[in-house]
PDB file of C-alpha atoms in Angstrom:
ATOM      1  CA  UNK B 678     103.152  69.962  98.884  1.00  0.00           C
ATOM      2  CA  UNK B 679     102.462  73.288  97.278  1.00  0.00           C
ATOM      3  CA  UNK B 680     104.788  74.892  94.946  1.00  0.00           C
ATOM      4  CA  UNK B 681     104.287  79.045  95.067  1.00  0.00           C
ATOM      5  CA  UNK B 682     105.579  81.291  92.390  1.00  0.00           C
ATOM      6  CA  UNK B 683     106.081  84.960  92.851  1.00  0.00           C
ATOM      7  CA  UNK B 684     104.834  85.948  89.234  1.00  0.00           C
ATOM      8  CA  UNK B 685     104.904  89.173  89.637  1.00  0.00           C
ATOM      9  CA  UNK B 686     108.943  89.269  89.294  1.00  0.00           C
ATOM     10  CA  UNK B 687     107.816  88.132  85.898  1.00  0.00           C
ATOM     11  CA  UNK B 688     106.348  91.306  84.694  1.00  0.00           C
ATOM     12  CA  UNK B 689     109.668  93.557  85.557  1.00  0.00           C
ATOM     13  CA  UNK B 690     112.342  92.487  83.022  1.00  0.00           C
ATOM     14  CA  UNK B 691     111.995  92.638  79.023  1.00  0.00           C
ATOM     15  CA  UNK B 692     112.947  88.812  79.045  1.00  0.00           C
ATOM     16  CA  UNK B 693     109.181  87.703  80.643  1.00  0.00           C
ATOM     17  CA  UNK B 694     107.127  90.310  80.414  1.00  0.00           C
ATOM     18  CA  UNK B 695     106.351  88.870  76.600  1.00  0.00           C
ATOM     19  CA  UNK B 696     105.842  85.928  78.719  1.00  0.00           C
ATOM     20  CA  UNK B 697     103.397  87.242  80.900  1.00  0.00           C
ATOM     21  CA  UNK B 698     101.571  89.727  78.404  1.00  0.00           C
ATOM     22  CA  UNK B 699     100.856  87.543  75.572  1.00  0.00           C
ATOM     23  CA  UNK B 700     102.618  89.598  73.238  1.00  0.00           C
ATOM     24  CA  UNK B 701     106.057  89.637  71.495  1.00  0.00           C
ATOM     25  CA  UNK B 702     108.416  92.064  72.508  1.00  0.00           C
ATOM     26  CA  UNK B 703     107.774  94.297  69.737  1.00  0.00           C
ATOM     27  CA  UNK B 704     104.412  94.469  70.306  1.00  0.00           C
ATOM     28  CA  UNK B 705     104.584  95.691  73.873  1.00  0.00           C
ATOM     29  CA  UNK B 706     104.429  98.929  73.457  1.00  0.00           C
ATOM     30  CA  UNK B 707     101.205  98.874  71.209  1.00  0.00           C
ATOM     31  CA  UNK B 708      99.894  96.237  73.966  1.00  0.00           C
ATOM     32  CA  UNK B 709     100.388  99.240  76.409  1.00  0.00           C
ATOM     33  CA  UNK B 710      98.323 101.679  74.803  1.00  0.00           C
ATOM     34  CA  UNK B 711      95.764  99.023  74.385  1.00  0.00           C
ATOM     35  CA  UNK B 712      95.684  98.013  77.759  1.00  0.00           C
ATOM     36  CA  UNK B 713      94.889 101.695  78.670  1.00  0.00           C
ATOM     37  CA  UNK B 714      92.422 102.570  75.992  1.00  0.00           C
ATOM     38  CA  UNK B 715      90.563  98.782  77.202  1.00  0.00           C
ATOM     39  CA  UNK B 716      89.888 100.442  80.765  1.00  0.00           C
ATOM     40  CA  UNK B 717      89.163 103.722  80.153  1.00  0.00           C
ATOM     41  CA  UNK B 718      86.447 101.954  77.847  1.00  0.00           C
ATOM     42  CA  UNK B 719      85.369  99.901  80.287  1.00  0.00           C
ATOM     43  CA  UNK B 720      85.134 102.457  82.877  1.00  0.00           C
ATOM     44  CA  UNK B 721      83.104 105.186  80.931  1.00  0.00           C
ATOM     45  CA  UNK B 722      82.946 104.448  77.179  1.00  0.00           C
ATOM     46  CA  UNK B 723      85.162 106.917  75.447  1.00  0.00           C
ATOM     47  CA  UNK B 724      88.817 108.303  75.466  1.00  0.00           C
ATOM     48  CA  UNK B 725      90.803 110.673  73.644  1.00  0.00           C
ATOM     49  CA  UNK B 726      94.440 109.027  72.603  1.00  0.00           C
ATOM     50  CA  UNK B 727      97.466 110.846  71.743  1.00  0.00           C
ATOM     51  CA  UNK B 728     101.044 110.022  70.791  1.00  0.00           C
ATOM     52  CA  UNK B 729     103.785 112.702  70.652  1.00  0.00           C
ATOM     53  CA  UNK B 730     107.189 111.857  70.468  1.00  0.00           C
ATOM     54  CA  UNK B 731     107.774 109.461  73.211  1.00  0.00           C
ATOM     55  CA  UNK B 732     104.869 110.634  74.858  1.00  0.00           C
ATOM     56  CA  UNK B 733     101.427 108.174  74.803  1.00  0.00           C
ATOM     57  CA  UNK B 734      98.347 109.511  76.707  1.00  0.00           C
ATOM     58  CA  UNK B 735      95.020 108.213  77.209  1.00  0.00           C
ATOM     59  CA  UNK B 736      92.166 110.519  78.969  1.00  0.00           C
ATOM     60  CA  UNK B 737      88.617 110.364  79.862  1.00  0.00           C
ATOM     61  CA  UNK B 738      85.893 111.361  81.820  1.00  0.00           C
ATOM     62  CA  UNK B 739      85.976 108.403  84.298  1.00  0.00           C
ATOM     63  CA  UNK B 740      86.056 108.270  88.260  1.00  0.00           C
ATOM     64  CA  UNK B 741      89.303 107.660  88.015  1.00  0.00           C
ATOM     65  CA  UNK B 742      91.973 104.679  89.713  1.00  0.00           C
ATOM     66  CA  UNK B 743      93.729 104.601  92.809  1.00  0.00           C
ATOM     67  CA  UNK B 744      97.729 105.042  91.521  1.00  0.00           C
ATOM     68  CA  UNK B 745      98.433 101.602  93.896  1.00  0.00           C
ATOM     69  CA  UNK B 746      96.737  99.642  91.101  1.00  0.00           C
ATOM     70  CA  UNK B 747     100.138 100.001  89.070  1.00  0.00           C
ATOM     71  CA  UNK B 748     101.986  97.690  91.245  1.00  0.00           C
ATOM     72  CA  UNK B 749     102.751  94.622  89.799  1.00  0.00           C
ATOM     73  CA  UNK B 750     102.883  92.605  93.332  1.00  0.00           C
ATOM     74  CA  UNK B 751      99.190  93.220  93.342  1.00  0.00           C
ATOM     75  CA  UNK B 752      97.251  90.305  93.637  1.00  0.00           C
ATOM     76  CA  UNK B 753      95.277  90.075  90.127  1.00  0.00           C
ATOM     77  CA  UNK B 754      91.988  92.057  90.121  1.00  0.00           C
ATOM     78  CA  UNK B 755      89.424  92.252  87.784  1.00  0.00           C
ATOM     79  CA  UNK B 756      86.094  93.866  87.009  1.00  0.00           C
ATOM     80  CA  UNK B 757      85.383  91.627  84.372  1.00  0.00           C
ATOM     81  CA  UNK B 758      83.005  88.975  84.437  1.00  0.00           C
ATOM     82  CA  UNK B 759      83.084  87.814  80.794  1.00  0.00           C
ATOM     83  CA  UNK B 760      86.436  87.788  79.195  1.00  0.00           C
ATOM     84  CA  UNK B 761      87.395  88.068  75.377  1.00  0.00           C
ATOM     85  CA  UNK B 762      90.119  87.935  73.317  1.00  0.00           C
ATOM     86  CA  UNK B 763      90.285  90.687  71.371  1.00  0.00           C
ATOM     87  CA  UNK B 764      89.256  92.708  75.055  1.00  0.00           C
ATOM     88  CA  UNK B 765      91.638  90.916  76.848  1.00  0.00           C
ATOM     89  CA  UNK B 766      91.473  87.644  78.531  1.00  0.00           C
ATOM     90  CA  UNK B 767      93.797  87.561  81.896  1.00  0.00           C
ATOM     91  CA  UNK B 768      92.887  91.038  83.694  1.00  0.00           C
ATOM     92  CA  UNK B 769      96.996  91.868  83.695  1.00  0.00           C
ATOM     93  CA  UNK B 770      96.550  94.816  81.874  1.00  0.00           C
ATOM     94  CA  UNK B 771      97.729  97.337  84.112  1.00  0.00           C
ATOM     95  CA  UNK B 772     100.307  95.338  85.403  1.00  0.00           C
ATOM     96  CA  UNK B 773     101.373  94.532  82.152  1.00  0.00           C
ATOM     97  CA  UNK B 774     101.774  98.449  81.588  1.00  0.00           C
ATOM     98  CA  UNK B 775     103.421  99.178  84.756  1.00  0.00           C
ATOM     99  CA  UNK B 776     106.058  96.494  84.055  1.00  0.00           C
ATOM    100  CA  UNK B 777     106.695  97.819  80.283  1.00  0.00           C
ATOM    101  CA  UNK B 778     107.222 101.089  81.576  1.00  0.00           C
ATOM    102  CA  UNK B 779     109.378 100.266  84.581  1.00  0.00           C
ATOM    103  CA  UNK B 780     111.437  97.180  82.414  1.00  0.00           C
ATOM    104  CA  UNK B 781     112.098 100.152  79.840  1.00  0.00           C
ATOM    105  CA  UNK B 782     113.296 102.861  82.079  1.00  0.00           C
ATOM    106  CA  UNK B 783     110.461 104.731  81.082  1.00  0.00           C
ATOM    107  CA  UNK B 784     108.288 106.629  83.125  1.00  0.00           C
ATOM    108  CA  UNK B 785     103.747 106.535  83.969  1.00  0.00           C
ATOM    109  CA  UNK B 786     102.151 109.398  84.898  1.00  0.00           C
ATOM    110  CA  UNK B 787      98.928 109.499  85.980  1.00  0.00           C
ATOM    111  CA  UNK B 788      96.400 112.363  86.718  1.00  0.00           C
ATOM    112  CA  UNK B 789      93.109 111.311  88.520  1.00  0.00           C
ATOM    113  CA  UNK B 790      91.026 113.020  91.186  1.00  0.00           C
ATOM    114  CA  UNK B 791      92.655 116.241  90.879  1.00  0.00           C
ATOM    115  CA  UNK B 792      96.060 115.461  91.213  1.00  0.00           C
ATOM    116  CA  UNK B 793      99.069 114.455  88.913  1.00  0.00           C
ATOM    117  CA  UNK B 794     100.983 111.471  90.364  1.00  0.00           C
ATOM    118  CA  UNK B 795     104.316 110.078  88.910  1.00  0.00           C
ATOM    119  CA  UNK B 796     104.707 106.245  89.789  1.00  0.00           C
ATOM    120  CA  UNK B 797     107.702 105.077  91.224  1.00  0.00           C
ATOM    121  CA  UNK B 798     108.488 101.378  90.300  1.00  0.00           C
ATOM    122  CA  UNK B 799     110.302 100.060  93.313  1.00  0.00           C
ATOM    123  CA  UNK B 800     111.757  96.673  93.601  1.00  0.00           C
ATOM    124  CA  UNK B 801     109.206  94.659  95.902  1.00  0.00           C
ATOM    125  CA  UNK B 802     107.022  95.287  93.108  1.00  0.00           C
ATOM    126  CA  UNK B 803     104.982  97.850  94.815  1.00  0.00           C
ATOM    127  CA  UNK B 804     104.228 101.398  93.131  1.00  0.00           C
ATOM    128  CA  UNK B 805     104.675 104.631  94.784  1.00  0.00           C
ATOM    129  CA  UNK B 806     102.989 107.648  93.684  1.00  0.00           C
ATOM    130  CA  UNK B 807     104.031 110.413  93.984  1.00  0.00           C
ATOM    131  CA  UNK B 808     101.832 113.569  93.935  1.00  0.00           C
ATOM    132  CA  UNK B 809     103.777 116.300  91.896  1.00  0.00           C
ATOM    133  CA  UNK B 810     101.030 118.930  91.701  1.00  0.00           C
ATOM    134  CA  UNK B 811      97.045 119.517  91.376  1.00  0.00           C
ATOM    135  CA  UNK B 812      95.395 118.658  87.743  1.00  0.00           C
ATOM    136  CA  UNK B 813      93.186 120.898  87.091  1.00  0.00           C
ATOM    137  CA  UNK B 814      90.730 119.553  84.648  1.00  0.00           C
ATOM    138  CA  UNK B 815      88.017 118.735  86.612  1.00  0.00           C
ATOM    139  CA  UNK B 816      86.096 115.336  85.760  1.00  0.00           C
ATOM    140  CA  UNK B 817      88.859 114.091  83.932  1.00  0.00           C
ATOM    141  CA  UNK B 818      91.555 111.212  83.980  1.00  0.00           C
ATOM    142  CA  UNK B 819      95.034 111.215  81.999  1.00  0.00           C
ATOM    143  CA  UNK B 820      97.594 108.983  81.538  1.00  0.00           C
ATOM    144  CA  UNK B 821     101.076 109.469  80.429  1.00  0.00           C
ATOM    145  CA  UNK B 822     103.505 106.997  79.489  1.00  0.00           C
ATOM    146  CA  UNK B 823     107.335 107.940  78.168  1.00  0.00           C
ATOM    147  CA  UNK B 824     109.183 105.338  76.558  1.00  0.00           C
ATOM    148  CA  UNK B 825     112.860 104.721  76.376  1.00  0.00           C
ATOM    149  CA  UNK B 826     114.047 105.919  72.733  1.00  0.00           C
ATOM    150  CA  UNK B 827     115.040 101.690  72.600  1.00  0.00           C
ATOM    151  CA  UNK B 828     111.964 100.255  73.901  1.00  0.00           C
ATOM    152  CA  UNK B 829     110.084 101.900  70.383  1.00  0.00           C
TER     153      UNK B 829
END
């Protein structure tokens, strides 16, 4: 007999998402901004970061991702062959930041192939973006996370 978990629920509530991350709670939101630095690295070797007020943003100059990738029901995905520690080790790490931002009440914004998408969480896991307007800086990827005030 096989026993099947739905781990995703796992990554949408503050109480396992530590769980699931590898992190304490009050290191989530630094694991966040790692997570996103770690694959714009990985996808084209540099990034600009930024944090204003509740506002965190990574960009770069890659091809950009496909908004779906921030559902959590997503079956785990990985480009990585080799995996380290200090780089990260389970290939969670956008599902890890979808779930911070949507167990927070915060909000992910993403801007990639010329359009600016805001991600709605919804509660089969999946993600829906939705396109808000065109982003005009050609050749260029952003993201945006907002916090809860509580979640810093």
């Amino acid at each position: 007999m096989l026993f099947e978990r739905e781990d995703w629920k796992l990554f949408r509530n503050m109480e396992t998402l530590p769980q699931k991350a590898g992190v304490p709670e009050s290191k989530l939101s630094m694991l966040v901004c790692k997570e996103l630095v770690d694959n714009a690295l990985d996808l084209c070797g540099a990034c600009e970061i930024g944090y204003e007020g509740d506002l965190f943003y990574v960009k770069d100059r890659g091809v950009g991702l496909d908004p779906d990738l921030f559902s959590i029901s997503r079956p785990l995905r990985s480009s990585k062959y080799l995996r380290l520690p200090t780089r990260g080790a389970l290939g969670n790490g956008l599902r890890v930041v979808a779930g911070a931002v949507a167990a927070s009440g915060g909000e992910l914004h993403v801007c990639t192939r010329g359009k600016h998408y805001r991600i709605h969480f919804q509660k089969d896991g999946t993600a829906l973006p939705e396109c808000l307007k065109d982003y005009p800086e050609e050749g260029k990827n952003l993201a945006l996370v907002v916090y809860q005030r509580e979640f810093l």
